[in-house]
PDB file of C-alpha atoms in Angstrom:
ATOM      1  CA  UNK A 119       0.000   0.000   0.000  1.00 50.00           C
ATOM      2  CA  UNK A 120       1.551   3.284  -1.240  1.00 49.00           C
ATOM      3  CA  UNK A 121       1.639   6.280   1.466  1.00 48.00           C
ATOM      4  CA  UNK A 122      -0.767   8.235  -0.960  1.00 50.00           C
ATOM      5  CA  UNK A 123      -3.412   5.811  -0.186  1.00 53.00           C
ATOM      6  CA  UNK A 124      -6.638   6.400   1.848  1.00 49.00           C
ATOM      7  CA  UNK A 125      -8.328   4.390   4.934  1.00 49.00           C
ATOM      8  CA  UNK A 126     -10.016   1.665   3.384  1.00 50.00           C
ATOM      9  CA  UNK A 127     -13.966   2.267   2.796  1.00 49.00           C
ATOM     10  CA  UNK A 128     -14.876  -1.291   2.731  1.00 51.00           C
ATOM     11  CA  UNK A 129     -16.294  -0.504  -0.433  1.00 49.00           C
ATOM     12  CA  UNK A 130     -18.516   2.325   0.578  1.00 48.00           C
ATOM     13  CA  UNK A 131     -19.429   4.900  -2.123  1.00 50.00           C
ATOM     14  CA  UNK A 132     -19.483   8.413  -0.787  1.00 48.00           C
ATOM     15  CA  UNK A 133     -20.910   9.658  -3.585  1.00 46.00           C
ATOM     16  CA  UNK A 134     -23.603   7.529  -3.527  1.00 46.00           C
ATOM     17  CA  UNK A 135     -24.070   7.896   0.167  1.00 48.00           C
ATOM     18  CA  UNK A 136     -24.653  11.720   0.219  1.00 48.00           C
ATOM     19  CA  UNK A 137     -27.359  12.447  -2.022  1.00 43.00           C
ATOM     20  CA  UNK A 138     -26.152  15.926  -2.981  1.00 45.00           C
ATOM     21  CA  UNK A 139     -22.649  14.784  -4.016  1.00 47.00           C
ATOM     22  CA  UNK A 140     -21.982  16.203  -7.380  1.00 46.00           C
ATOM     23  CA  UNK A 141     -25.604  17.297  -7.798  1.00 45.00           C
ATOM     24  CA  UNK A 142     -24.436  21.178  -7.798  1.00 46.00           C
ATOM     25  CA  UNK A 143     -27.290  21.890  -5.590  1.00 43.00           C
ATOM     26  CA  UNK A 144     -28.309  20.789  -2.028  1.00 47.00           C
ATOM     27  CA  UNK A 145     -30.930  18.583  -1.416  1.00 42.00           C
ATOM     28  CA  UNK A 146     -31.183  17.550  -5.616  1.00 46.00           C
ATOM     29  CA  UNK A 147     -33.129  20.641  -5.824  1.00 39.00           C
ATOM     30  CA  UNK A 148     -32.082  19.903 -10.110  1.00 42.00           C
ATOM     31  CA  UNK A 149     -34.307  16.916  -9.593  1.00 41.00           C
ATOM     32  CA  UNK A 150     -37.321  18.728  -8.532  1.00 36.00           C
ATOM     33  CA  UNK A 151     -38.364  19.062 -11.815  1.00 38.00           C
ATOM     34  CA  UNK A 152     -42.665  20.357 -12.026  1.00 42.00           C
ATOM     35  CA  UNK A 153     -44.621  18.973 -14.729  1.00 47.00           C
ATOM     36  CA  UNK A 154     -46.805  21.768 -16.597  1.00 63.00           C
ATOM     37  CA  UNK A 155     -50.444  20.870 -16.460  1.00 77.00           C
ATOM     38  CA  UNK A 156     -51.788  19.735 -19.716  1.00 85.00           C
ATOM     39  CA  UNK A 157     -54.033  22.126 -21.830  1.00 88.00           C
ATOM     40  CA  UNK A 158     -57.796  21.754 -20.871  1.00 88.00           C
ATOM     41  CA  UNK A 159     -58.987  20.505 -24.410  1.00 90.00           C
ATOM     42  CA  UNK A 160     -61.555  17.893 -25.587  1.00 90.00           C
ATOM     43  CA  UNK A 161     -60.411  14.445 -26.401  1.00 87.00           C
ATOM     44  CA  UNK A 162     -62.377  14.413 -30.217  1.00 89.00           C
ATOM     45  CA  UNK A 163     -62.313  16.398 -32.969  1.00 91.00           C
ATOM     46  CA  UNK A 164     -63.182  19.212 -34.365  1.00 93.00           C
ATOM     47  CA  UNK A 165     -64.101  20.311 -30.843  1.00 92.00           C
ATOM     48  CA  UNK A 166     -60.562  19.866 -30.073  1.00 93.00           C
ATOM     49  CA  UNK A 167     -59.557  21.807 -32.915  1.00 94.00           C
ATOM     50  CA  UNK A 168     -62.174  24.489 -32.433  1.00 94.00           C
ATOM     51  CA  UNK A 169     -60.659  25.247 -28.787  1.00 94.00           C
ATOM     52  CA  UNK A 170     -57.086  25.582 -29.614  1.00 95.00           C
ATOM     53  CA  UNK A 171     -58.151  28.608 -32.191  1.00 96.00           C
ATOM     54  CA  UNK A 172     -60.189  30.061 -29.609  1.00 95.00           C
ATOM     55  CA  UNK A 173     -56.915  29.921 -27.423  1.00 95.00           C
ATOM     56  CA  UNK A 174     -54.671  31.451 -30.100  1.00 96.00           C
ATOM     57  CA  UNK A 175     -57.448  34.236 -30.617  1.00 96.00           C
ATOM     58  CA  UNK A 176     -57.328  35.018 -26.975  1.00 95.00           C
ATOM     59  CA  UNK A 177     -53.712  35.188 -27.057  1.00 95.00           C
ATOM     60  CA  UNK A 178     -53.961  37.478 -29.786  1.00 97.00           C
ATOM     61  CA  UNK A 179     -56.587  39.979 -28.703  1.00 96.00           C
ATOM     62  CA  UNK A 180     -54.824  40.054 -25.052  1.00 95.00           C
ATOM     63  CA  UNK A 181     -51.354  40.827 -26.210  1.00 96.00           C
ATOM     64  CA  UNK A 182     -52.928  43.160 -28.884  1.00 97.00           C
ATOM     65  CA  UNK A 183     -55.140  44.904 -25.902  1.00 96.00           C
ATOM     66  CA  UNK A 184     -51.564  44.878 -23.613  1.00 96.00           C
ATOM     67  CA  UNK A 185     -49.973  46.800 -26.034  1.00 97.00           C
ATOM     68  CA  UNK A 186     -52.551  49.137 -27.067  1.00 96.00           C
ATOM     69  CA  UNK A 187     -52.432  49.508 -23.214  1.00 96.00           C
ATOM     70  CA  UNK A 188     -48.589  50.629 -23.353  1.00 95.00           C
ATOM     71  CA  UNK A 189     -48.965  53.284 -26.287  1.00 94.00           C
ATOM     72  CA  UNK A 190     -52.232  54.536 -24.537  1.00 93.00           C
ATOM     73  CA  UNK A 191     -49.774  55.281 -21.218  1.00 91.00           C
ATOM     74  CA  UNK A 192     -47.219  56.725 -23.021  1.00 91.00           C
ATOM     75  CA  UNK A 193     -49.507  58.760 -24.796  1.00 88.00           C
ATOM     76  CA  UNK A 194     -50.608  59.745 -21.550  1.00 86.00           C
ATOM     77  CA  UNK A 195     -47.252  61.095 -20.483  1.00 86.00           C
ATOM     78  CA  UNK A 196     -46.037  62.944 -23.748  1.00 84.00           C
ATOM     79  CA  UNK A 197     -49.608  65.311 -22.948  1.00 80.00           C
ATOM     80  CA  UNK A 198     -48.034  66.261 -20.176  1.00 80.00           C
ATOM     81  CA  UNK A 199     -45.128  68.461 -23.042  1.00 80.00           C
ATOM     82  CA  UNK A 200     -47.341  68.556 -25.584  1.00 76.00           C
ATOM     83  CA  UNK A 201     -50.160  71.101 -26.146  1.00 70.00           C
ATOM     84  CA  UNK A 202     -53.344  69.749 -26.709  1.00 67.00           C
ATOM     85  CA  UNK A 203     -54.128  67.008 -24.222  1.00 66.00           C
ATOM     86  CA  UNK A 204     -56.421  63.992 -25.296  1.00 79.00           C
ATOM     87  CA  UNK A 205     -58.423  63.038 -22.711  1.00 80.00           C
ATOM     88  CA  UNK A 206     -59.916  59.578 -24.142  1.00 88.00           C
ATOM     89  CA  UNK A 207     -56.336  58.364 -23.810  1.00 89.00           C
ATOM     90  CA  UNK A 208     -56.708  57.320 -19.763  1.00 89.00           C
ATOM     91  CA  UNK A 209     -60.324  55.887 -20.264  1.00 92.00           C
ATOM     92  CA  UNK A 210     -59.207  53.882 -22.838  1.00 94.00           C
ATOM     93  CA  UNK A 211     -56.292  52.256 -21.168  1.00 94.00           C
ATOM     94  CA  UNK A 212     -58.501  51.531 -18.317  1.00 94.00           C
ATOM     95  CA  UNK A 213     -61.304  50.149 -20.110  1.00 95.00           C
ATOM     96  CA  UNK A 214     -58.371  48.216 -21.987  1.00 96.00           C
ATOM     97  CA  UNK A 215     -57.379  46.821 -19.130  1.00 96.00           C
ATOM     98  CA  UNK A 216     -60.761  45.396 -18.383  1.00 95.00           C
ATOM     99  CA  UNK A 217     -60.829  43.804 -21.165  1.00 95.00           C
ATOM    100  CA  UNK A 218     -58.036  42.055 -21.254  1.00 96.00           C
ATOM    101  CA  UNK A 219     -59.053  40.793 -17.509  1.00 95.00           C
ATOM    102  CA  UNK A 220     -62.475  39.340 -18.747  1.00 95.00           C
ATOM    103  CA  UNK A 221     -60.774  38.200 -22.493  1.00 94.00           C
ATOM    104  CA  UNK A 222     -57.843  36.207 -21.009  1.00 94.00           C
ATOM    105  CA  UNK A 223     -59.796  34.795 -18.052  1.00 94.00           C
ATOM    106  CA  UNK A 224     -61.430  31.717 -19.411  1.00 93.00           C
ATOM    107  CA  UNK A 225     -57.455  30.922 -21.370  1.00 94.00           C
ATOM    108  CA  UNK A 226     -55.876  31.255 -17.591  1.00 92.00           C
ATOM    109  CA  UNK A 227     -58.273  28.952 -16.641  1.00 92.00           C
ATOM    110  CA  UNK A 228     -57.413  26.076 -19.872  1.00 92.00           C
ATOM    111  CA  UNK A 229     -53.579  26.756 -20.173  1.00 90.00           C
ATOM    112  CA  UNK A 230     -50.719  26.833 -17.549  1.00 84.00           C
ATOM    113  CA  UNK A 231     -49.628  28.517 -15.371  1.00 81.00           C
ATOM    114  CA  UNK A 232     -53.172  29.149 -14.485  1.00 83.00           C
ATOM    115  CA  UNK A 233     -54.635  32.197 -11.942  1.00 80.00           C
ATOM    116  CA  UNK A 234     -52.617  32.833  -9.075  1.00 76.00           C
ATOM    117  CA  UNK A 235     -53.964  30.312  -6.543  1.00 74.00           C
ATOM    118  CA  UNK A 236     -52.723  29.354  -3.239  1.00 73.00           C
ATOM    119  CA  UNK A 237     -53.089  25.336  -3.433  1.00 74.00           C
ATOM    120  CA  UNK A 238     -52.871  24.531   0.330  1.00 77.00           C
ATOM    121  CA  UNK A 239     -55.350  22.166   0.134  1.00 76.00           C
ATOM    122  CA  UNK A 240     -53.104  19.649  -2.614  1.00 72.00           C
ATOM    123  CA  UNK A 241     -50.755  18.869   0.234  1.00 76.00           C
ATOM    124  CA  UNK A 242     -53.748  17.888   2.785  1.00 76.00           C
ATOM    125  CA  UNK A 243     -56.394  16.229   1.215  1.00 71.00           C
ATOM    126  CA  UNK A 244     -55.329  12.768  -1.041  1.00 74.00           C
ATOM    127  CA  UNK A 245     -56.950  10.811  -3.300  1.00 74.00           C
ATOM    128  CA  UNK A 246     -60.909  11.666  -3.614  1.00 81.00           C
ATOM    129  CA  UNK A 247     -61.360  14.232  -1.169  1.00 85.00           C
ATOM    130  CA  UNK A 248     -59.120  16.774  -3.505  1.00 85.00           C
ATOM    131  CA  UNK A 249     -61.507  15.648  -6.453  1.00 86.00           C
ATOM    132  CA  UNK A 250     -64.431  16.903  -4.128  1.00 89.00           C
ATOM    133  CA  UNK A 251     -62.566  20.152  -3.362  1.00 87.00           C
ATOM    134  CA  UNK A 252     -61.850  21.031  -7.162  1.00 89.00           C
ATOM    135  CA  UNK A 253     -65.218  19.908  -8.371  1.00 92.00           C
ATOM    136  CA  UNK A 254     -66.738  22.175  -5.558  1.00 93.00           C
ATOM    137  CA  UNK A 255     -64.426  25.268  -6.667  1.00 91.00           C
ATOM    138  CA  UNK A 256     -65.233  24.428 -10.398  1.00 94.00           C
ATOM    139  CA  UNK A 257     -68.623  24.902  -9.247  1.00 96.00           C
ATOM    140  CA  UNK A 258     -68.671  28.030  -7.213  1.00 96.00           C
ATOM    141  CA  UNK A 259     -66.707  29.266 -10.391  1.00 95.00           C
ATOM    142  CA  UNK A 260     -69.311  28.457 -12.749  1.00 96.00           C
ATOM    143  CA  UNK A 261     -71.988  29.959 -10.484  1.00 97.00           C
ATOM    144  CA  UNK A 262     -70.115  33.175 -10.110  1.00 96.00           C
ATOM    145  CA  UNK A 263     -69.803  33.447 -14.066  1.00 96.00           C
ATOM    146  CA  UNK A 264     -73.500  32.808 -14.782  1.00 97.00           C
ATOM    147  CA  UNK A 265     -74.715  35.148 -12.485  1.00 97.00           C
ATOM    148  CA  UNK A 266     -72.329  37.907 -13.884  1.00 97.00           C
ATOM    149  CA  UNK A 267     -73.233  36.805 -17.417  1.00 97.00           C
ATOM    150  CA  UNK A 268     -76.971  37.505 -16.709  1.00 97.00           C
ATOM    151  CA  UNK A 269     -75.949  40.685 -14.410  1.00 96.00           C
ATOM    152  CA  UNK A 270     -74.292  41.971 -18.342  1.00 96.00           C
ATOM    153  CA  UNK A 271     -77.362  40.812 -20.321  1.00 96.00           C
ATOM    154  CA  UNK A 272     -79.325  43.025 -17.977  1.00 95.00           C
ATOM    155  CA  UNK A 273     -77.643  45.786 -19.122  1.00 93.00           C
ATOM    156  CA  UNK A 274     -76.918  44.918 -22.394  1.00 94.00           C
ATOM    157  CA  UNK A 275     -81.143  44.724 -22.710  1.00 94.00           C
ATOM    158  CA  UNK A 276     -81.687  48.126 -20.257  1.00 93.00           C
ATOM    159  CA  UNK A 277     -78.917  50.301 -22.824  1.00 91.00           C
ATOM    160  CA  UNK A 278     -80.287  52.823 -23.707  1.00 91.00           C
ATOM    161  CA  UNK A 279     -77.831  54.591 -26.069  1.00 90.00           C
ATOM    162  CA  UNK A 280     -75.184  55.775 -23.373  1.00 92.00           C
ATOM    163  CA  UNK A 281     -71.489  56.592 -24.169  1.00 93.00           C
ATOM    164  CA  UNK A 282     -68.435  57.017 -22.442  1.00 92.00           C
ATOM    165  CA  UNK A 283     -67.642  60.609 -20.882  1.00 91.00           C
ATOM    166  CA  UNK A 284     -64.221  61.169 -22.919  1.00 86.00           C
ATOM    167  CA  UNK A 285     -64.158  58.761 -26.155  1.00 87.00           C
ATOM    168  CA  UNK A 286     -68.199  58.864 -26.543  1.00 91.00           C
ATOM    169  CA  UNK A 287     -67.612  54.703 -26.503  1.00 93.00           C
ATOM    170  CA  UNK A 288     -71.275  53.135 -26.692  1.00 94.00           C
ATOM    171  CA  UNK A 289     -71.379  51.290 -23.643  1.00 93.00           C
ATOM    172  CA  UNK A 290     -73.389  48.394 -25.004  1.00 94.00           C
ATOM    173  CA  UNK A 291     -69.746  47.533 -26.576  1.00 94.00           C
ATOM    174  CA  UNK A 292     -67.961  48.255 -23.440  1.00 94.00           C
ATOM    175  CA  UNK A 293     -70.020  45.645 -21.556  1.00 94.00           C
ATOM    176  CA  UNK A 294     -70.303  42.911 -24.819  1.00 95.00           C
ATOM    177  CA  UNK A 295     -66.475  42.132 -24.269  1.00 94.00           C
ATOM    178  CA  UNK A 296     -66.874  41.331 -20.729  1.00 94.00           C
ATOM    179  CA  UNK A 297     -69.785  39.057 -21.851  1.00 96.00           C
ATOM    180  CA  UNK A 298     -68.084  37.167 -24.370  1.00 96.00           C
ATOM    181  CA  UNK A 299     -64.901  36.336 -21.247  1.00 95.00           C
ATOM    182  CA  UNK A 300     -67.266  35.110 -19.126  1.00 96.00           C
ATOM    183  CA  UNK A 301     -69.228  32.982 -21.670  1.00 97.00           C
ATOM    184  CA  UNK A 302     -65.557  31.744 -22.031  1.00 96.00           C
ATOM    185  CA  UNK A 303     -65.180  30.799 -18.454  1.00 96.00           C
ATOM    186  CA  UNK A 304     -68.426  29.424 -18.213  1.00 96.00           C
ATOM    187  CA  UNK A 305     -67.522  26.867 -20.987  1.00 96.00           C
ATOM    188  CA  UNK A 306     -63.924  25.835 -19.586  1.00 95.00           C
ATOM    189  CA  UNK A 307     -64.999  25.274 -16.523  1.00 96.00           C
ATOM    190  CA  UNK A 308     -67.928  23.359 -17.624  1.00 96.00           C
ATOM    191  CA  UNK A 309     -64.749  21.396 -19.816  1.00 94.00           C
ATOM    192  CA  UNK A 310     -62.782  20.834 -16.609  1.00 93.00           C
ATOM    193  CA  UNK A 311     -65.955  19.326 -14.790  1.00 94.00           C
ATOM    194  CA  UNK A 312     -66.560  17.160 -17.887  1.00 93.00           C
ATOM    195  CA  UNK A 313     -63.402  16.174 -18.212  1.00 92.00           C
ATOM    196  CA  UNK A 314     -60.895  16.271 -15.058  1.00 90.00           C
ATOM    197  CA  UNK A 315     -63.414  16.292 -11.936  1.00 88.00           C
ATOM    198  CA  UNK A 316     -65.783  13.421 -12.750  1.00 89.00           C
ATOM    199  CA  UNK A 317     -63.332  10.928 -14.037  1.00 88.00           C
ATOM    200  CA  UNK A 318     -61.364  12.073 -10.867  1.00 85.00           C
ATOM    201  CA  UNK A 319     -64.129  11.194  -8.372  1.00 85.00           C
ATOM    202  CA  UNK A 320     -64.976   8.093 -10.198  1.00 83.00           C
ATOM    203  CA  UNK A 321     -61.352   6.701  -9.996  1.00 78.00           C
ATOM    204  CA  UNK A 322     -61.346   3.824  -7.030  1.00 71.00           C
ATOM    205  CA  UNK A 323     -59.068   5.775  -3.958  1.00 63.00           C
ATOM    206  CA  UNK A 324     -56.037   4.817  -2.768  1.00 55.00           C
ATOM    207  CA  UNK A 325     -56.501   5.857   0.725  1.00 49.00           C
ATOM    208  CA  UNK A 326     -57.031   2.341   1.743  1.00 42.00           C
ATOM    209  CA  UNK A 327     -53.291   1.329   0.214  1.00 40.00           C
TER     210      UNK A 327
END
């Protein structure tokens, strides 16, 4: 045995023995690794088809609306120099804004990463009890968007001509794009009952395992 030689390890890996060895990280935080959620489609066709283009419009109109948002604000600050302020600039942005909230709520709801949520309830219930709590939440969703849908058909029906104060906007069009996002809700979360809470709650639990 050489005088460079260690203790014997009796064939002991250390390595292999502490997990974060050569990892990088502590704890083999690279291993963590999240799987994205799936997109909230229908399994047959053309429905299938028909939902993805609805997603791309949404897409669309909301990054169009984000940056019509942007110009709008800077607009807003180059009045402050320039002569001849227009005041439809701030009541556009903000009604902008709204729309975009209503447009891009029902995509949030199909595609990751989802609306901010806290999911406390994923690490305590298991198996068919967190099926119950998502198919109740789905629920209380859908209630929520059908009474705001018929809260906006009310006024939609009682219009009677009005316009915004500074861009003379018909408000029957201000209120029709918050109509069509929450018909949009409405349907995906109609699609995630159909499709991720029943078959959830039907699966046998593994509580008993």
């Amino acid at each position: 045995m050489s005088p460079n030689d260690g203790p014997p390890t009796d064939g002991a890996d250390p390595a292999a023995e502490d997990p974060t060895a050569g990892s990088g990280s502590p704890l083999g935080v690279d291993d963590l690794v999240i799987a994205e959620d799936p997109p909230l489609l229908p399994a047959r066709e053309p429905m299938r088809t028909i939902f993805r283009v609805v997603g791309v419009i949404e897409q669309v109109l909301g990054s169009l609306l984000l940056l019509l948002i942007l110009i709008l604000v800077l607009a807003q600050v180059a009045d402050r120099y320039i002569p001849g302020a227009a005041p439809w600039t701030g009541e556009l942005a903000r009604l902008s804004m709204v729309w975009a909230t209503f447009l891009l709520a029902g995509y949030l709801i199909a595609y990751a990463p989802h609306h901010i949520a806290i999911q406390v309830i994923d690490y305590v219930a298991k198996g068919r009890w967190i099926a119950v709590v998502k198919l109740f939440a789905n629920l209380v969703v859908l209630l929520t968007s059908l009474v705001l849908i018929y809260g906006v058909i009310s006024l939609l029906v009682t219009d009677i001509g009005q316009v915004t104060p500074a861009g003379e906007i018909p408000v029957r069009f201000v209120n029709a794009i918050p109509l069509i996002g929450l018909i949009l809700v409405a349907v995906r979360v109609v699609l995630a009952i159909v499709i991720r809470d029943v078959p959830a709650l039907r699966e046998p639990s593994g509580d008993s395992a």
